[in-house]
């Protein structure tokens, strides 16, 4: 169904490993939860993290009653106030679609930078089992991000999850060149616009000038967001910054980062 087996919000460090080696095996018991909703949390995703993620999705969608139920299944809301219509449509398509999405806490995994989606496979040979994907969320990475407040509101675990879901539902691709957001982030930017937030101007992060001009042990990288300012329509730029040594997902070829 999908032309590419996996997509990664940032990290490409797993690219060299074989697909068979990174297929995630899922217990068939999770199918029971996914009968209620196609988006379900793995047991290791703590209740506090589920609530944190639900809170971010509530802000983005305007659904004040969106939540994860006791079984960890995502329950959509009703009667939205504000928020993004496109985000609600995307979540609805996933929750009511034919593909299971399992959410996993990857906060202790060094090879995940922010978020990542991988194909899943049911452990037992369950009849009628639907295709499955695992979205890994590194909550700790998002806690290591600093920057301008509007950009931080446009870059959190909720937006990261929506990015991965857009890959699954729309088969969208990430950018391959510096300085552009790519097809997937273009979809997510439409949602940010509906929320009155700045849009991500680039898919790839670049090295911060601070890192290039100093001997700091930290490797600071940055990501740009832009928003048109009324009435002049002039674009205002906002940045988020993090230490790539803590988060991972460093672009292998440093020269690429320096080009900007
Ligand atoms: Zn992506």
GROMACS .gro file of C-alpha atoms and ligand atoms in nm:
model
  261
    1UNK     CA    1   0.000   0.000   0.000
    2UNK     CA    2   0.278   0.239   0.088
    3UNK     CA    3   0.562   0.314  -0.144
    4UNK     CA    4   0.810   0.366   0.134
    5UNK     CA    5   0.830   0.150   0.443
    6UNK     CA    6   0.904   0.412   0.703
    7UNK     CA    7   0.949   0.777   0.762
    8UNK     CA    8   1.126   0.962   1.033
    9UNK     CA    9   1.038   1.303   1.174
   10UNK     CA   10   1.407   1.386   1.196
   11UNK     CA   11   1.643   1.100   1.254
   12UNK     CA   12   1.774   0.914   0.956
   13UNK     CA   13   2.022   0.712   1.157
   14UNK     CA   14   1.832   0.389   1.098
   15UNK     CA   15   1.830   0.428   0.724
   16UNK     CA   16   2.117   0.182   0.673
   17UNK     CA   17   1.957  -0.099   0.874
   18UNK     CA   18   1.743  -0.357   0.699
   19UNK     CA   19   1.366  -0.331   0.708
   20UNK     CA   20   1.324  -0.684   0.842
   21UNK     CA   21   1.541  -0.600   1.139
   22UNK     CA   22   1.330  -0.303   1.241
   23UNK     CA   23   0.981  -0.445   1.195
   24UNK     CA   24   0.825  -0.406   1.536
   25UNK     CA   25   0.636  -0.707   1.667
   26UNK     CA   26   0.305  -0.626   1.831
   27UNK     CA   27   0.110  -0.852   2.068
   28UNK     CA   28  -0.221  -0.958   1.914
   29UNK     CA   29  -0.396  -0.844   2.235
   30UNK     CA   30  -0.355  -0.488   2.114
   31UNK     CA   31  -0.601  -0.568   1.838
   32UNK     CA   32  -0.879  -0.565   2.097
   33UNK     CA   33  -0.805  -0.202   2.178
   34UNK     CA   34  -0.768  -0.108   1.814
   35UNK     CA   35  -1.119  -0.239   1.755
   36UNK     CA   36  -1.234   0.060   1.958
   37UNK     CA   37  -0.997   0.304   1.792
   38UNK     CA   38  -0.720   0.254   1.541
   39UNK     CA   39  -0.481   0.457   1.756
   40UNK     CA   40  -0.373   0.288   2.078
   41UNK     CA   41  -0.092   0.332   2.330
   42UNK     CA   42   0.150   0.056   2.412
   43UNK     CA   43   0.157  -0.040   2.780
   44UNK     CA   44   0.496   0.129   2.829
   45UNK     CA   45   0.354   0.471   2.740
   46UNK     CA   46   0.288   0.610   3.087
   47UNK     CA   47  -0.047   0.765   3.177
   48UNK     CA   48   0.127   1.101   3.239
   49UNK     CA   49   0.275   1.098   2.887
   50UNK     CA   50  -0.061   0.997   2.737
   51UNK     CA   51  -0.222   1.293   2.910
   52UNK     CA   52   0.060   1.522   2.796
   53UNK     CA   53   0.009   1.409   2.437
   54UNK     CA   54  -0.370   1.434   2.459
   55UNK     CA   55  -0.335   1.789   2.595
   56UNK     CA   56  -0.130   1.894   2.295
   57UNK     CA   57  -0.377   1.731   2.054
   58UNK     CA   58  -0.667   1.906   2.234
   59UNK     CA   59  -0.500   2.243   2.170
   60UNK     CA   60  -0.432   2.165   1.805
   61UNK     CA   61  -0.775   2.020   1.725
   62UNK     CA   62  -0.994   2.237   1.945
   63UNK     CA   63  -1.155   1.918   2.078
   64UNK     CA   64  -1.158   1.981   2.453
   65UNK     CA   65  -1.281   1.625   2.523
   66UNK     CA   66  -1.022   1.437   2.316
   67UNK     CA   67  -0.852   1.177   2.539
   68UNK     CA   68  -0.691   0.837   2.570
   69UNK     CA   69  -0.935   0.602   2.744
   70UNK     CA   70  -0.840   0.350   3.013
   71UNK     CA   71  -0.734   0.093   2.756
   72UNK     CA   72  -0.506   0.350   2.590
   73UNK     CA   73  -0.726   0.397   2.283
   74UNK     CA   74  -0.747   0.750   2.142
   75UNK     CA   75  -1.099   0.892   2.164
   76UNK     CA   76  -1.176   1.191   1.946
   77UNK     CA   77  -1.383   1.481   2.069
   78UNK     CA   78  -1.696   1.658   1.953
   79UNK     CA   79  -1.801   2.021   1.907
   80UNK     CA   80  -1.458   2.172   1.853
   81UNK     CA   81  -1.384   2.527   1.953
   82UNK     CA   82  -1.118   2.677   1.728
   83UNK     CA   83  -0.823   2.458   1.639
   84UNK     CA   84  -0.738   2.304   1.305
   85UNK     CA   85  -1.006   2.147   1.085
   86UNK     CA   86  -0.740   1.966   0.884
   87UNK     CA   87  -0.589   1.814   1.200
   88UNK     CA   88  -0.933   1.688   1.304
   89UNK     CA   89  -0.983   1.536   0.961
   90UNK     CA   90  -0.645   1.362   0.971
   91UNK     CA   91  -0.705   1.218   1.318
   92UNK     CA   92  -1.055   1.107   1.218
   93UNK     CA   93  -0.921   0.928   0.912
   94UNK     CA   94  -0.666   0.740   1.126
   95UNK     CA   95  -0.900   0.653   1.413
   96UNK     CA   96  -1.176   0.531   1.181
   97UNK     CA   97  -0.954   0.394   0.903
   98UNK     CA   98  -0.827   0.048   0.826
   99UNK     CA   99  -0.475   0.076   0.966
  100UNK     CA  100  -0.372   0.026   1.328
  101UNK     CA  101  -0.134   0.281   1.479
  102UNK     CA  102   0.043   0.193   1.802
  103UNK     CA  103   0.206   0.471   2.002
  104UNK     CA  104   0.527   0.397   2.188
  105UNK     CA  105   0.739   0.602   2.428
  106UNK     CA  106   1.088   0.621   2.279
  107UNK     CA  107   1.226   0.867   2.533
  108UNK     CA  108   1.514   0.639   2.621
  109UNK     CA  109   1.604   0.536   2.266
  110UNK     CA  110   1.912   0.710   2.130
  111UNK     CA  111   1.824   0.633   1.768
  112UNK     CA  112   1.496   0.828   1.771
  113UNK     CA  113   1.510   1.204   1.727
  114UNK     CA  114   1.168   1.344   1.825
  115UNK     CA  115   0.942   1.101   1.635
  116UNK     CA  116   0.963   0.811   1.399
  117UNK     CA  117   0.719   0.573   1.228
  118UNK     CA  118   0.799   0.210   1.155
  119UNK     CA  119   0.593  -0.075   1.014
  120UNK     CA  120   0.459  -0.318   1.273
  121UNK     CA  121   0.376  -0.685   1.252
  122UNK     CA  122   0.141  -0.883   1.472
  123UNK     CA  123   0.320  -1.155   1.668
  124UNK     CA  124   0.058  -1.422   1.624
  125UNK     CA  125  -0.096  -1.507   1.290
  126UNK     CA  126  -0.425  -1.331   1.358
  127UNK     CA  127  -0.691  -1.365   1.088
  128UNK     CA  128  -0.820  -1.034   0.951
  129UNK     CA  129  -0.548  -0.842   1.130
  130UNK     CA  130  -0.504  -0.503   0.975
  131UNK     CA  131  -0.180  -0.335   0.868
  132UNK     CA  132  -0.001  -0.177   1.161
  133UNK     CA  133   0.246   0.104   1.218
  134UNK     CA  134   0.431   0.202   1.532
  135UNK     CA  135   0.485   0.571   1.601
  136UNK     CA  136   0.770   0.621   1.845
  137UNK     CA  137   0.768   0.949   2.033
  138UNK     CA  138   1.075   1.074   2.217
  139UNK     CA  139   0.912   1.306   2.469
  140UNK     CA  140   1.250   1.379   2.631
  141UNK     CA  141   1.382   1.523   2.302
  142UNK     CA  142   1.103   1.781   2.294
  143UNK     CA  143   1.193   1.882   2.651
  144UNK     CA  144   1.544   1.965   2.529
  145UNK     CA  145   1.420   2.220   2.275
  146UNK     CA  146   1.441   2.591   2.350
  147UNK     CA  147   1.357   2.891   2.134
  148UNK     CA  148   1.097   3.150   2.045
  149UNK     CA  149   0.760   3.087   2.210
  150UNK     CA  150   0.552   3.087   1.886
  151UNK     CA  151   0.788   2.832   1.728
  152UNK     CA  152   0.783   2.615   2.039
  153UNK     CA  153   0.401   2.607   2.021
  154UNK     CA  154   0.434   2.486   1.659
  155UNK     CA  155   0.684   2.213   1.743
  156UNK     CA  156   0.587   1.963   2.011
  157UNK     CA  157   0.494   1.596   2.049
  158UNK     CA  158   0.142   1.662   1.916
  159UNK     CA  159   0.273   1.812   1.592
  160UNK     CA  160   0.530   1.533   1.568
  161UNK     CA  161   0.257   1.270   1.592
  162UNK     CA  162   0.048   1.443   1.325
  163UNK     CA  163   0.352   1.449   1.096
  164UNK     CA  164   0.393   1.072   1.125
  165UNK     CA  165   0.019   1.012   1.082
  166UNK     CA  166   0.024   1.218   0.762
  167UNK     CA  167   0.292   0.985   0.626
  168UNK     CA  168   0.072   0.685   0.706
  169UNK     CA  169  -0.258   0.822   0.579
  170UNK     CA  170  -0.149   1.035   0.284
  171UNK     CA  171   0.168   0.850   0.187
  172UNK     CA  172   0.336   1.192   0.190
  173UNK     CA  173   0.708   1.239   0.153
  174UNK     CA  174   0.964   1.443   0.342
  175UNK     CA  175   1.185   1.703   0.180
  176UNK     CA  176   1.506   1.591   0.017
  177UNK     CA  177   1.664   1.936  -0.019
  178UNK     CA  178   1.771   2.194   0.235
  179UNK     CA  179   1.553   2.497   0.290
  180UNK     CA  180   1.215   2.347   0.203
  181UNK     CA  181   0.951   2.190   0.430
  182UNK     CA  182   0.859   1.899   0.202
  183UNK     CA  183   0.518   1.754   0.114
  184UNK     CA  184   0.441   1.612   0.459
  185UNK     CA  185   0.531   1.928   0.653
  186UNK     CA  186   0.341   2.136   0.396
  187UNK     CA  187   0.028   1.950   0.508
  188UNK     CA  188   0.116   2.007   0.874
  189UNK     CA  189   0.185   2.376   0.802
  190UNK     CA  190  -0.173   2.416   0.679
  191UNK     CA  191  -0.284   2.296   1.022
  192UNK     CA  192  -0.045   2.535   1.196
  193UNK     CA  193  -0.189   2.819   0.987
  194UNK     CA  194  -0.541   2.725   1.099
  195UNK     CA  195  -0.414   2.745   1.458
  196UNK     CA  196  -0.257   3.088   1.400
  197UNK     CA  197   0.094   2.948   1.448
  198UNK     CA  198   0.409   3.003   1.242
  199UNK     CA  199   0.486   2.750   0.969
  200UNK     CA  200   0.794   2.531   0.954
  201UNK     CA  201   1.017   2.676   0.682
  202UNK     CA  202   1.249   2.378   0.644
  203UNK     CA  203   1.250   2.006   0.705
  204UNK     CA  204   1.620   1.973   0.782
  205UNK     CA  205   1.767   2.147   1.079
  206UNK     CA  206   2.097   2.330   1.032
  207UNK     CA  207   2.386   2.405   1.260
  208UNK     CA  208   2.347   2.713   1.472
  209UNK     CA  209   2.608   2.984   1.404
  210UNK     CA  210   2.698   2.951   1.772
  211UNK     CA  211   2.822   2.597   1.710
  212UNK     CA  212   3.016   2.685   1.396
  213UNK     CA  213   3.197   2.978   1.556
  214UNK     CA  214   3.294   2.823   1.883
  215UNK     CA  215   3.456   2.530   2.051
  216UNK     CA  216   3.148   2.441   2.253
  217UNK     CA  217   3.109   2.075   2.337
  218UNK     CA  218   2.741   2.113   2.258
  219UNK     CA  219   2.633   2.095   1.894
  220UNK     CA  220   2.351   2.341   1.866
  221UNK     CA  221   2.120   2.304   1.570
  222UNK     CA  222   1.823   2.517   1.471
  223UNK     CA  223   1.500   2.496   1.280
  224UNK     CA  224   1.320   2.798   1.129
  225UNK     CA  225   0.953   2.885   1.140
  226UNK     CA  226   0.790   3.178   0.960
  227UNK     CA  227   0.468   3.371   0.992
  228UNK     CA  228   0.327   3.658   0.789
  229UNK     CA  229   0.268   3.961   1.007
  230UNK     CA  230  -0.046   4.161   0.933
  231UNK     CA  231  -0.093   4.420   0.793
  232UNK     CA  232   0.245   4.435   0.615
  233UNK     CA  233   0.244   4.059   0.535
  234UNK     CA  234   0.614   4.071   0.612
  235UNK     CA  235   0.743   3.733   0.722
  236UNK     CA  236   0.864   3.709   1.079
  237UNK     CA  237   1.114   3.436   1.158
  238UNK     CA  238   1.115   3.225   1.472
  239UNK     CA  239   1.366   2.962   1.576
  240UNK     CA  240   1.380   2.649   1.786
  241UNK     CA  241   1.723   2.530   1.898
  242UNK     CA  242   1.856   2.212   2.057
  243UNK     CA  243   2.177   2.029   2.129
  244UNK     CA  244   2.211   1.755   1.869
  245UNK     CA  245   2.432   1.559   2.108
  246UNK     CA  246   2.132   1.519   2.338
  247UNK     CA  247   1.861   1.469   2.077
  248UNK     CA  248   2.042   1.286   1.795
  249UNK     CA  249   1.942   1.302   1.428
  250UNK     CA  250   2.251   1.491   1.320
  251UNK     CA  251   2.288   1.533   0.947
  252UNK     CA  252   2.575   1.305   0.860
  253UNK     CA  253   2.739   1.539   0.610
  254UNK     CA  254   2.832   1.850   0.808
  255UNK     CA  255   2.897   2.041   0.487
  256UNK     CA  256   2.529   2.025   0.406
  257UNK     CA  257   2.445   2.201   0.727
  258UNK     CA  258   2.708   2.469   0.672
  259UNK     CA  259   2.573   2.559   0.329
  260UNK     CA  260   2.297   2.770   0.473
  261LIG    ZN1  261   0.867   1.270   0.800
   0.00000   0.00000   0.00000
